[in-house]
PDB file of C-alpha atoms in Angstrom:
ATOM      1  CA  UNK A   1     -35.836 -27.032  -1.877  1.00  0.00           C
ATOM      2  CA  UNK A   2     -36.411 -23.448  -3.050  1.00  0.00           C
ATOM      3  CA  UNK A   3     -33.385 -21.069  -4.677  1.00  0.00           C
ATOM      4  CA  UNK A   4     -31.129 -19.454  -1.968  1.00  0.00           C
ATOM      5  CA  UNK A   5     -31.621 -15.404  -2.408  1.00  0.00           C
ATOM      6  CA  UNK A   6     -30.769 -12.720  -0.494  1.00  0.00           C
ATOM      7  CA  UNK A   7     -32.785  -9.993   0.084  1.00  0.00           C
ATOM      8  CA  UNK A   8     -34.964 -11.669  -2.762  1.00  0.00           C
ATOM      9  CA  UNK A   9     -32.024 -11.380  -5.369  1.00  0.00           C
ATOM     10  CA  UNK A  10     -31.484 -14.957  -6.110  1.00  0.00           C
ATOM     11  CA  UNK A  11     -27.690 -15.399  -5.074  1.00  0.00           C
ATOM     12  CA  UNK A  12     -26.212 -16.290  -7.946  1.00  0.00           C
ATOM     13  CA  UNK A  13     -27.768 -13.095  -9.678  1.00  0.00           C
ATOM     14  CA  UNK A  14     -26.814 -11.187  -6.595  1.00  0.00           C
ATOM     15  CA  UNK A  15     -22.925 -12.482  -6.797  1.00  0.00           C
ATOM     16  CA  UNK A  16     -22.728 -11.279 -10.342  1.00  0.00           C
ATOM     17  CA  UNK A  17     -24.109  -8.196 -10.070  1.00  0.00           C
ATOM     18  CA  UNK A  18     -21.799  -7.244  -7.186  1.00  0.00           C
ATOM     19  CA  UNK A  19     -18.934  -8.837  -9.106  1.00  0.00           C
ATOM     20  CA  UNK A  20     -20.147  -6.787 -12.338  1.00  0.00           C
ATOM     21  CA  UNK A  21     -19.913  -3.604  -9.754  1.00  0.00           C
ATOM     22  CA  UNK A  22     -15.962  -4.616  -8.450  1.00  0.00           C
ATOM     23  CA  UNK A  23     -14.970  -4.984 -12.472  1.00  0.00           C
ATOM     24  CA  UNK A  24     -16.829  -1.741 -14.086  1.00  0.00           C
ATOM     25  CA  UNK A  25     -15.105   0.780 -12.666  1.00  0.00           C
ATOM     26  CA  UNK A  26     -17.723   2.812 -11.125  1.00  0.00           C
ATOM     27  CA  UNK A  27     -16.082   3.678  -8.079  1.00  0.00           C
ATOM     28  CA  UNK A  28     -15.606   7.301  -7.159  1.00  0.00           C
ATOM     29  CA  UNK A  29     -11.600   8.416  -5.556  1.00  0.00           C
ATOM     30  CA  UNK A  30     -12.851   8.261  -2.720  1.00  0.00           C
ATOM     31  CA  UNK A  31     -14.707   5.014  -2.677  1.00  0.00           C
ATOM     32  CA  UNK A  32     -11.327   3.418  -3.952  1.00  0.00           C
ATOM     33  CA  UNK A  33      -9.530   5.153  -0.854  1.00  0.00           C
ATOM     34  CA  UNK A  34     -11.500   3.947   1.320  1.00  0.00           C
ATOM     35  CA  UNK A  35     -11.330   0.219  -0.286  1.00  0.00           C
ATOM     36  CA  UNK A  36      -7.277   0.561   0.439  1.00  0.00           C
ATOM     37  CA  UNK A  37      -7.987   1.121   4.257  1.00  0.00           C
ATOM     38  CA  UNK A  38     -10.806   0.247   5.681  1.00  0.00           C
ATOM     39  CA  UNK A  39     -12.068  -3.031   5.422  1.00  0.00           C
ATOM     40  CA  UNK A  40     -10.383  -5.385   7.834  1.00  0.00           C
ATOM     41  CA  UNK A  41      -8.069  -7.152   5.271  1.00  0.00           C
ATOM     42  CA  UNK A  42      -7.277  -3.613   3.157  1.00  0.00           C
ATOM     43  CA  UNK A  43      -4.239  -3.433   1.079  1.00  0.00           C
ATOM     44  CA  UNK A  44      -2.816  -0.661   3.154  1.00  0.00           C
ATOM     45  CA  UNK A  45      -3.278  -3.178   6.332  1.00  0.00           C
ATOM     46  CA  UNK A  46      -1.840  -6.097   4.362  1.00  0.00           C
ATOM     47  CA  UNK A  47       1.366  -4.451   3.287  1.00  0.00           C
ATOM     48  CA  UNK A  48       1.627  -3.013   6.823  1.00  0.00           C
ATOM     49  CA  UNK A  49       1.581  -6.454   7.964  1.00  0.00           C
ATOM     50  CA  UNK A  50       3.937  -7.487   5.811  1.00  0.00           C
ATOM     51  CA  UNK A  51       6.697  -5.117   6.376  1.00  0.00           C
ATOM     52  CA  UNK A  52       6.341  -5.341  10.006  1.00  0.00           C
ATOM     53  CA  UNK A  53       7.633  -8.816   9.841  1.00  0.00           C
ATOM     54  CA  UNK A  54      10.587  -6.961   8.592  1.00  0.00           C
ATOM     55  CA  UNK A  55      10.513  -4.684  11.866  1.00  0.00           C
ATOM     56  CA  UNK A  56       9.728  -1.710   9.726  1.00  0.00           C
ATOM     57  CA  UNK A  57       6.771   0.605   9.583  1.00  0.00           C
ATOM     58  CA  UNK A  58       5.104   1.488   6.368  1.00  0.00           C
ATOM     59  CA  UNK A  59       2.751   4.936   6.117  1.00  0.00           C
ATOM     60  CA  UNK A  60       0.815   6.109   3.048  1.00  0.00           C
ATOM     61  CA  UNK A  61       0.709   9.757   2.976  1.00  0.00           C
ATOM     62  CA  UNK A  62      -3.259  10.893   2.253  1.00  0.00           C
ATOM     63  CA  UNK A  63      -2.090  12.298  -1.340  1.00  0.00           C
ATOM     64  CA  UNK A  64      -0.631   8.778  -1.507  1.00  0.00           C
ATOM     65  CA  UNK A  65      -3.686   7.224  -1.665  1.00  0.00           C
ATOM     66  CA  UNK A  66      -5.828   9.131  -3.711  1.00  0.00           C
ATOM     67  CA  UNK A  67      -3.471   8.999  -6.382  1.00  0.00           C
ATOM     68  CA  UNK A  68      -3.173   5.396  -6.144  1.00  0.00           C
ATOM     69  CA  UNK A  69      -7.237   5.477  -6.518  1.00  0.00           C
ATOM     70  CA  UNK A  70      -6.453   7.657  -9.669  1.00  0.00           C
ATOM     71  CA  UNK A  71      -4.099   5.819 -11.191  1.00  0.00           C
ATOM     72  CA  UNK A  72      -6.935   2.855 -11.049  1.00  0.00           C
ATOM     73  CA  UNK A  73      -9.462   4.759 -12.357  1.00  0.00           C
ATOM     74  CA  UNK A  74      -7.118   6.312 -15.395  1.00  0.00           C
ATOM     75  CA  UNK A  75      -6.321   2.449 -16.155  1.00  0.00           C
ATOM     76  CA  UNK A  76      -9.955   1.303 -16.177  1.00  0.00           C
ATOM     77  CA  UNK A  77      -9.397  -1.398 -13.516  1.00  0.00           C
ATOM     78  CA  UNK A  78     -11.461  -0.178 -10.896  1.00  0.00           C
ATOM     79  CA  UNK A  79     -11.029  -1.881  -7.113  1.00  0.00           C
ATOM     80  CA  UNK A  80      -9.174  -4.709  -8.315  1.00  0.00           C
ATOM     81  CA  UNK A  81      -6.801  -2.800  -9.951  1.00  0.00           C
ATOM     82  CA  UNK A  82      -5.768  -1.472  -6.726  1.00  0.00           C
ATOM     83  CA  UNK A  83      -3.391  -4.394  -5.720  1.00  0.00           C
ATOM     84  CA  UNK A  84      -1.842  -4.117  -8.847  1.00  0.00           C
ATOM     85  CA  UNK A  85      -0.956  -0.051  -8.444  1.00  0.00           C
ATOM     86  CA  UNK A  86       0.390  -0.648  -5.072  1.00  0.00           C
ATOM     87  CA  UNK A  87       2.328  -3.394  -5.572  1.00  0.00           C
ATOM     88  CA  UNK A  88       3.666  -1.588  -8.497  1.00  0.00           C
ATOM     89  CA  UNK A  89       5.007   0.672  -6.055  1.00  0.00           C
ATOM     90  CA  UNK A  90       6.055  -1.153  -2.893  1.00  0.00           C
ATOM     91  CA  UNK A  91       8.167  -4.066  -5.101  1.00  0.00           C
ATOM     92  CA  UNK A  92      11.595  -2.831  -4.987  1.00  0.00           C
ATOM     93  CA  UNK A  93      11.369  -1.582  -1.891  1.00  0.00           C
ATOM     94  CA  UNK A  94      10.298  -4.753  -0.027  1.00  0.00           C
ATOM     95  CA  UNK A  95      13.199  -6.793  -2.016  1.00  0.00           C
ATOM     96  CA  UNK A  96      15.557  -3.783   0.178  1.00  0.00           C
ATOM     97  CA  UNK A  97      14.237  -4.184   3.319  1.00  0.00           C
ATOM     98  CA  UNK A  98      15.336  -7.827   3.787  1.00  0.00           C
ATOM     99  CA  UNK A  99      18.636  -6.857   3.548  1.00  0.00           C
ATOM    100  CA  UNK A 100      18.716  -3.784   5.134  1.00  0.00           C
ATOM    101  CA  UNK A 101      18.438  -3.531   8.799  1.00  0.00           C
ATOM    102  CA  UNK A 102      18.732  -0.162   9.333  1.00  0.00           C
ATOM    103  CA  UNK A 103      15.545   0.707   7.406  1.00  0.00           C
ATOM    104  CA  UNK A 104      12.717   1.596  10.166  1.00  0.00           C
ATOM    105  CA  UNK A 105      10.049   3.198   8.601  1.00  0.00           C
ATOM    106  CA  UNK A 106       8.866   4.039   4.614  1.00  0.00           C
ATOM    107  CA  UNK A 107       6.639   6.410   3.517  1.00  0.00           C
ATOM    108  CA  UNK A 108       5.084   6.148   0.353  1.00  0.00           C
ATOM    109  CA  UNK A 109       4.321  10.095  -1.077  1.00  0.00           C
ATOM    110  CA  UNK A 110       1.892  11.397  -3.963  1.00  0.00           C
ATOM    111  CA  UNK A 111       5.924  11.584  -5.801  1.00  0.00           C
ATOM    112  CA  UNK A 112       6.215   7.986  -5.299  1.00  0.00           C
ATOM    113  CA  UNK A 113       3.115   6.824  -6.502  1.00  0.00           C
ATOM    114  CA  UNK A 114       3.409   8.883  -9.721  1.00  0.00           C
ATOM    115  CA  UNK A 115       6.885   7.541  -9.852  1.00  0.00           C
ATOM    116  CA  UNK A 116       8.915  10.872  -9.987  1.00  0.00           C
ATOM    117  CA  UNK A 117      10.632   9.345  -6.445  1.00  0.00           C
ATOM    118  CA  UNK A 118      11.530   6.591  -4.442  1.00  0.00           C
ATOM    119  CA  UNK A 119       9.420   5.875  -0.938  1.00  0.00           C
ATOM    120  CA  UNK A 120      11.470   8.234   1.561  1.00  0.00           C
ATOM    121  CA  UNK A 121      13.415   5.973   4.007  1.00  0.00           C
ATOM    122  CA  UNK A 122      13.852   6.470   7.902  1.00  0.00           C
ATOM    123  CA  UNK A 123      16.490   4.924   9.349  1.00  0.00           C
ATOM    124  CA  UNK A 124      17.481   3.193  12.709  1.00  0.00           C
ATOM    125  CA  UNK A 125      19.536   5.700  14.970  1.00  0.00           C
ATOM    126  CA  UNK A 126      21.324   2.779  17.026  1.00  0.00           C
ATOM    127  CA  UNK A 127      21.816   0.270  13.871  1.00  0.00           C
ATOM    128  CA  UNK A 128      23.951   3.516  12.101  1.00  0.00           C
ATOM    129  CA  UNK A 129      25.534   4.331  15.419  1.00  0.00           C
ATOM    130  CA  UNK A 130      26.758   0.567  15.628  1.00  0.00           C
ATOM    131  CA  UNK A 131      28.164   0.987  11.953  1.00  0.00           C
ATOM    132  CA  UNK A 132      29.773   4.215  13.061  1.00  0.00           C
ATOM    133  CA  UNK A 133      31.605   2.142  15.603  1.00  0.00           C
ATOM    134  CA  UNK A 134      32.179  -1.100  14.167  1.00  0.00           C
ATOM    135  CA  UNK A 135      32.936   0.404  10.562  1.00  0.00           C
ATOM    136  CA  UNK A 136      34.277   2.945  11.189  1.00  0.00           C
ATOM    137  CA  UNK A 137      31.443   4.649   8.811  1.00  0.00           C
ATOM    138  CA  UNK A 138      30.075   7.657   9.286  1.00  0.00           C
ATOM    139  CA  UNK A 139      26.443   8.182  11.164  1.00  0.00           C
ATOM    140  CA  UNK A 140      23.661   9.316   9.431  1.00  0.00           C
ATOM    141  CA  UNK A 141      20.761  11.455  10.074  1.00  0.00           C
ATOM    142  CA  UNK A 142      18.306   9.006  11.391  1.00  0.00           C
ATOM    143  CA  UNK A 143      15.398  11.495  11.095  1.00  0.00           C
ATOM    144  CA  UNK A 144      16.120  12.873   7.806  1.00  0.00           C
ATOM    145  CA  UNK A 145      14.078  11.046   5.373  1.00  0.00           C
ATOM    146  CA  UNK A 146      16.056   9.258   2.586  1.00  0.00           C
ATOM    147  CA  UNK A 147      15.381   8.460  -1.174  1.00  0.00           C
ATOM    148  CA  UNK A 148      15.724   4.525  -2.090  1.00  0.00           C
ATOM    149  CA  UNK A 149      18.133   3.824  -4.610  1.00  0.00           C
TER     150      UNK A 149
END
């Protein structure tokens, strides 16, 4: 039987090159933003996923993500490097959420990502109402954003 190619790159020359591409860290910003949303199992999707399980919604503002893609580049670790940056960021917070009920949504800023704040935190309005009335606590602002700690 002949070698297997693909578009007459033999494959195993063809996997290498592409893997040379993912590890040289020739990607533009925007290339690398676009690597955290859009393919079907992007980072940004994955982490969405994960925190759902957690009944919590997680939103990367556009600044977010760009400076994610230039903290890669700055590093030298092109798309690969991507996980790494992100998870860098999201850590703490999804060892929180577990415990915290009340946490609905976090929003990871252009601030968090170059770590001069914590993700902003919504919280539940009916989970602080039930601590108002159970605890004796007072409510919060649901819809005021809120700094993890």
């Amino acid at each position: 039987p002949g070698q297997v190619t693909f578009n007459n790159i033999p494959v195993n020359q063809y996997n290498k090159t592409i893997k040379e591409e993912l590890d040289s860290g020739k990607f533009t910003k925007e290339d690398l933003v676009r690597i955290l949303v859009e393919p079907k199992n992007a980072l940004v999707r994955q982490y969405q996923a994960l925190l759902k399980m957690d009944n919590v919604e997680l939103e990367f503002c556009e600044e977010a993500l760009e400076a994610i893609a230039d903290k890669a580049i700055e590093r030298n670790i092109g798309a690969r490097g991507l996980r790494a940056v992100t998870e860098g960021i999201l850590m703490p917070i999804m060892y929180e959420i577990p415990s915290d009920p009340t946490i609905e949504k976090v929003i990871i800023t252009r601030d968090c990502v170059l770590g001069n704040t914590q993700p902003e935190l919504i919280y539940r309005a009916e989970q602080t109402e039930k601590l108002n009335t159970d605890g004796g606590e007072e409510t919060m602002d649901s819809t005021a954003p809120k700094s993890a700690s």
